[in-house]
Coordinates of C-alpha atoms in Angstrom, one line a residue:
X214 CA -150.1 18.7 112.2
X215 CA -149.3 22.4 111.7
X216 CA -152.5 23.5 113.5
X217 CA -151.7 21.5 116.6
X218 CA -150.8 23.4 119.8
X219 CA -147.5 23.9 121.5
X220 CA -147.3 22.5 125.0
X221 CA -145.6 24.4 127.8
X222 CA -145.1 23.4 131.4
X223 CA -143.5 24.7 134.6
X224 CA -143.7 24.2 138.3
X225 CA -146.1 27.2 138.6
X226 CA -146.4 30.7 137.3
X227 CA -142.8 31.1 136.1
X228 CA -143.3 29.5 132.8
X229 CA -145.9 32.2 131.9
X230 CA -142.9 34.5 131.2
X231 CA -141.8 32.0 128.6
X232 CA -145.4 31.7 127.2
X233 CA -145.4 35.5 126.8
X234 CA -142.2 35.5 124.8
X235 CA -143.6 32.7 122.6
X236 CA -146.8 34.6 122.0
X237 CA -144.7 37.6 120.9
X238 CA -142.5 35.5 118.6
X239 CA -145.2 33.2 117.3
X240 CA -148.5 35.1 117.6
X241 CA -150.3 32.6 115.3
X242 CA -149.6 29.5 117.4
X243 CA -152.0 27.8 119.8
X244 CA -150.6 27.3 123.3
X245 CA -151.5 24.8 126.1
X246 CA -149.9 25.6 129.4
X247 CA -149.7 23.5 132.6
X248 CA -148.5 25.1 135.8
X249 CA -147.9 22.7 138.7
X250 CA -148.6 25.3 141.4
X251 CA -149.8 22.7 143.9
X252 CA -146.3 21.1 144.0
X253 CA -144.2 24.2 143.6
X254 CA -141.4 24.9 144.1
X255 CA -139.4 22.2 142.3
X256 CA -136.0 23.5 143.3
X257 CA -135.2 21.0 146.1
X258 CA -137.1 18.0 144.6
X259 CA -135.2 14.7 144.1
X260 CA -134.5 13.8 140.4
X261 CA -136.9 10.8 140.7
X262 CA -139.7 13.1 141.8
X263 CA -139.0 15.6 139.0
X264 CA -139.1 12.7 136.5
X265 CA -142.4 11.5 138.0
X266 CA -144.0 14.9 137.9
X267 CA -142.7 15.5 134.3
X268 CA -144.1 12.2 133.1
X269 CA -147.6 13.0 134.5
X270 CA -147.6 16.5 133.0
X271 CA -146.3 15.4 129.6
X272 CA -148.9 12.6 129.4
X273 CA -151.5 15.2 130.1
X274 CA -150.2 17.5 127.4
X275 CA -149.7 14.7 124.9
X276 CA -153.4 13.8 125.3
X277 CA -154.1 17.4 124.1
X278 CA -152.2 16.4 120.9
X279 CA -149.4 18.9 121.1
X280 CA -146.8 19.2 118.3
X281 CA -143.9 20.5 120.3
X282 CA -143.0 20.7 124.0
X283 CA -141.3 23.6 125.9
X284 CA -139.9 22.7 129.3
X285 CA -140.4 26.2 130.8
X286 CA -138.7 25.2 134.1
X287 CA -135.1 25.9 134.8
X288 CA -134.8 23.1 137.4
X289 CA -136.0 20.4 135.1
X290 CA -134.1 21.8 132.1
X291 CA -130.9 21.7 134.2
X292 CA -131.3 18.5 136.1
X293 CA -133.3 15.9 134.0
X294 CA -133.7 17.4 130.5
X295 CA -132.3 14.3 128.8
X296 CA -134.8 12.1 130.7
X297 CA -137.6 14.4 129.6
X298 CA -136.5 14.3 126.0
X299 CA -137.0 10.6 126.0
X300 CA -140.6 10.8 127.2
X301 CA -141.9 11.9 123.8
X302 CA -141.0 11.9 120.1
X303 CA -142.0 15.5 119.4
X304 CA -139.5 18.4 119.5
X305 CA -138.5 19.3 123.1
X306 CA -136.9 22.6 124.1
X307 CA -135.4 23.6 127.5
X308 CA -134.1 26.6 129.2
X309 CA -130.4 26.0 129.7
X310 CA -129.0 26.2 126.2
X311 CA -130.9 29.5 125.3
X312 CA -129.6 31.2 128.4
X313 CA -126.0 30.1 127.9
X314 CA -126.1 31.1 124.2
X315 CA -127.4 34.6 125.0
X316 CA -124.9 35.1 127.9
X317 CA -121.9 34.1 125.8
X318 CA -123.1 36.5 123.1
X319 CA -123.5 39.3 125.6
X320 CA -120.5 39.1 127.8
X321 CA -117.4 41.2 127.1
X322 CA -115.3 40.0 130.1
X323 CA -116.3 36.4 130.4
X324 CA -117.5 37.0 133.9
X325 CA -121.0 35.5 134.0
X326 CA -123.4 35.1 136.9
X327 CA -126.1 32.5 137.1
X328 CA -128.9 32.9 139.6
X329 CA -131.1 29.8 140.0
X330 CA -132.7 27.4 142.3
X331 CA -130.5 25.4 144.6
X332 CA -131.0 22.2 142.6
X333 CA -130.1 24.0 139.3
X334 CA -127.0 25.5 140.8
X335 CA -126.0 22.1 142.2
X336 CA -126.4 20.5 138.8
X337 CA -123.7 22.7 137.3
X338 CA -125.5 22.6 134.0
X339 CA -125.0 26.3 133.1
X340 CA -121.4 26.3 134.3
X341 CA -120.6 23.2 132.3
X342 CA -122.3 24.5 129.1
X343 CA -120.5 27.9 129.4
X344 CA -117.1 26.5 130.0
X345 CA -117.5 24.0 127.2
X346 CA -117.8 26.9 124.8
X347 CA -115.6 29.4 126.6
X348 CA -113.0 27.7 128.8
X349 CA -111.6 31.0 130.1
X350 CA -115.0 32.2 131.4
X351 CA -115.5 32.8 135.1
X352 CA -118.8 31.6 136.2
X353 CA -120.4 32.6 139.6
X354 CA -123.6 30.6 140.4
X355 CA -125.9 31.8 143.2
X356 CA -128.8 29.8 144.7
X357 CA -131.9 32.0 145.3
X358 CA -134.4 29.6 147.0
X359 CA -136.8 32.3 148.1
X360 CA -137.3 33.8 144.7
X361 CA -139.9 31.2 143.6
X362 CA -142.0 31.4 146.7
X363 CA -142.0 35.2 146.5
X364 CA -143.3 35.1 142.9
X365 CA -145.9 32.4 143.6
X366 CA -147.1 34.5 146.5
X367 CA -147.4 37.5 144.2
X368 CA -144.7 39.4 146.1
X369 CA -142.7 40.2 143.0
X370 CA -142.2 43.9 143.4
X371 CA -142.0 45.1 147.0
X372 CA -139.6 45.8 149.8
X373 CA -139.3 42.1 150.8
X374 CA -138.4 41.2 147.2
X375 CA -135.8 44.0 147.1
X376 CA -134.1 43.0 150.3
X377 CA -134.1 39.3 149.3
X378 CA -132.4 40.1 146.0
X379 CA -129.9 42.4 147.6
X380 CA -128.8 39.7 150.0
X381 CA -128.7 36.9 147.5
X382 CA -126.9 38.9 144.8
X383 CA -124.5 40.9 146.9
X384 CA -121.5 38.7 146.1
X385 CA -122.4 38.5 142.5
X386 CA -122.4 42.3 142.3
X387 CA -119.1 42.6 144.2
X388 CA -117.4 40.1 141.9
X389 CA -117.9 42.4 138.9
X390 CA -119.8 40.1 136.6
X391 CA -120.9 41.8 133.4
X392 CA -123.7 39.4 132.4
X393 CA -126.3 37.5 134.6
X394 CA -128.5 34.6 133.5
X395 CA -132.0 34.3 135.0
X396 CA -131.7 30.6 135.6
X397 CA -135.3 30.1 136.6
X398 CA -138.4 31.2 134.7
X399 CA -139.9 32.7 137.8
X400 CA -137.1 35.3 138.0
X401 CA -138.2 37.7 135.2
X402 CA -141.2 38.5 137.5
X403 CA -138.6 39.8 140.0
X404 CA -136.7 41.8 137.4
X405 CA -137.1 45.2 139.1
X406 CA -135.7 43.9 142.4
X407 CA -132.9 42.0 140.6
X408 CA -131.9 45.2 138.7
X409 CA -131.7 47.2 141.9
X410 CA -129.4 44.6 143.4
X411 CA -126.9 44.5 140.5
X412 CA -124.8 47.2 139.0
X413 CA -126.6 49.1 136.2
X414 CA -124.1 48.0 133.5
X415 CA -124.7 44.3 134.1
X416 CA -126.6 42.7 131.1
X417 CA -129.4 40.5 132.5
X418 CA -130.3 37.6 130.2
X419 CA -133.8 36.1 130.0
X420 CA -133.4 32.7 128.3
X421 CA -137.0 32.8 127.2
X422 CA -136.3 35.4 124.6
X423 CA -133.8 33.2 122.8
X424 CA -135.9 30.1 123.4
X425 CA -138.8 31.7 121.6
X426 CA -136.6 32.3 118.6
X427 CA -135.2 28.7 118.8
X428 CA -138.8 27.4 118.8
X429 CA -139.7 29.5 115.8
X430 CA -136.8 28.0 113.9
X431 CA -137.5 24.5 115.1
X432 CA -141.1 24.6 113.9
X433 CA -140.1 26.2 110.6
X434 CA -137.4 23.6 109.9
X435 CA -139.8 20.8 110.7
X436 CA -142.6 22.3 108.6
X437 CA -144.8 22.7 111.7
X438 CA -145.4 26.4 111.7
X439 CA -149.2 27.2 111.9
X440 CA -150.3 29.2 108.8
X441 CA -154.0 29.5 109.6
X442 CA -154.9 33.2 109.9
X443 CA -157.6 32.6 112.5
X444 CA -156.9 33.8 116.0
X445 CA -155.0 31.3 118.2
X446 CA -156.6 29.6 121.1
X447 CA -154.6 29.4 124.4
X448 CA -155.5 27.1 127.2
X449 CA -154.2 27.2 130.7
X450 CA -154.3 24.4 133.3
X451 CA -152.9 24.3 136.8
X452 CA -152.8 21.8 139.7
X453 CA -154.0 24.2 142.3
X454 CA -154.0 27.8 143.8
X455 CA -156.2 29.2 141.0
X456 CA -156.8 32.5 142.6
X457 CA -153.1 33.3 142.9
X458 CA -152.4 31.9 139.5
X459 CA -155.0 34.1 137.8
X460 CA -153.7 37.2 139.6
X461 CA -150.1 36.6 138.7
X462 CA -150.9 35.5 135.2
X463 CA -152.2 39.0 134.4
X464 CA -148.8 40.4 135.4
X465 CA -146.7 37.7 133.6
X466 CA -148.8 37.5 130.4
X467 CA -150.0 41.1 130.3
X468 CA -153.4 39.7 129.6
X469 CA -155.8 37.8 131.9
X470 CA -156.4 34.1 131.6
X471 CA -158.9 31.8 133.2
X472 CA -157.0 28.7 134.3
X473 CA -158.7 25.4 134.8
X474 CA -157.7 23.3 137.8
X475 CA -157.0 19.7 137.0
X476 CA -155.9 16.9 139.3
X477 CA -153.0 14.7 138.2
X478 CA -152.3 11.3 139.8
X479 CA -150.0 11.6 142.8
X480 CA -150.5 15.3 143.1
X481 CA -148.9 15.8 146.5

């Protein structure tokens, strides 16, 4: 059981930023990644669609005999995480709790910004989690629907990305937040543009950093940490757009990977 891989999935390339953090925190672990690039973005999908897509992907990963599952998608983590947890009996980790935990630890004023997809913002998941733990916090949530298409296109660090971030985050910057949560796993790929759009003293929280540590503890507590000293084997699967995925993966992972395209039922 200890030598089984960890499964990770996202709507596309964004979850690779989570995979990178897991590789750093748990360098001995095997990873299997699925990016649903053909159906990205997920931000405006109906909950029923998100559940259908998640079921298909989880079935695929479970067939690979994974020992834990990371939902490396902010939209699914915010909107249907409870549903996803019920789809398997292995440990499941999502993105909302790690981001909120890190933001509450970092903020000095309680003024916290959340940038995410429209669906994640509408769910109110981050706001609810923050206010449950700190009722006096002031939470400003901003939908950034073009961020995911920009990263999927590979336009993560150019003038278009800079201008888009400045427009989306102008109100957040003006409202003097001191901490901002990257509420979608694609957003770390836009970090340079996001930093330019926010005051330099704003702490930007990447939930993946905390999630990787949470996963490390979860595996340790369950006795599932891989102890084999042989090199880990990582596998990457996508539903489409291989050329773009391979190009962006080199940026997100800081190593190249050769993703295999697989077709899941209902892949439209």
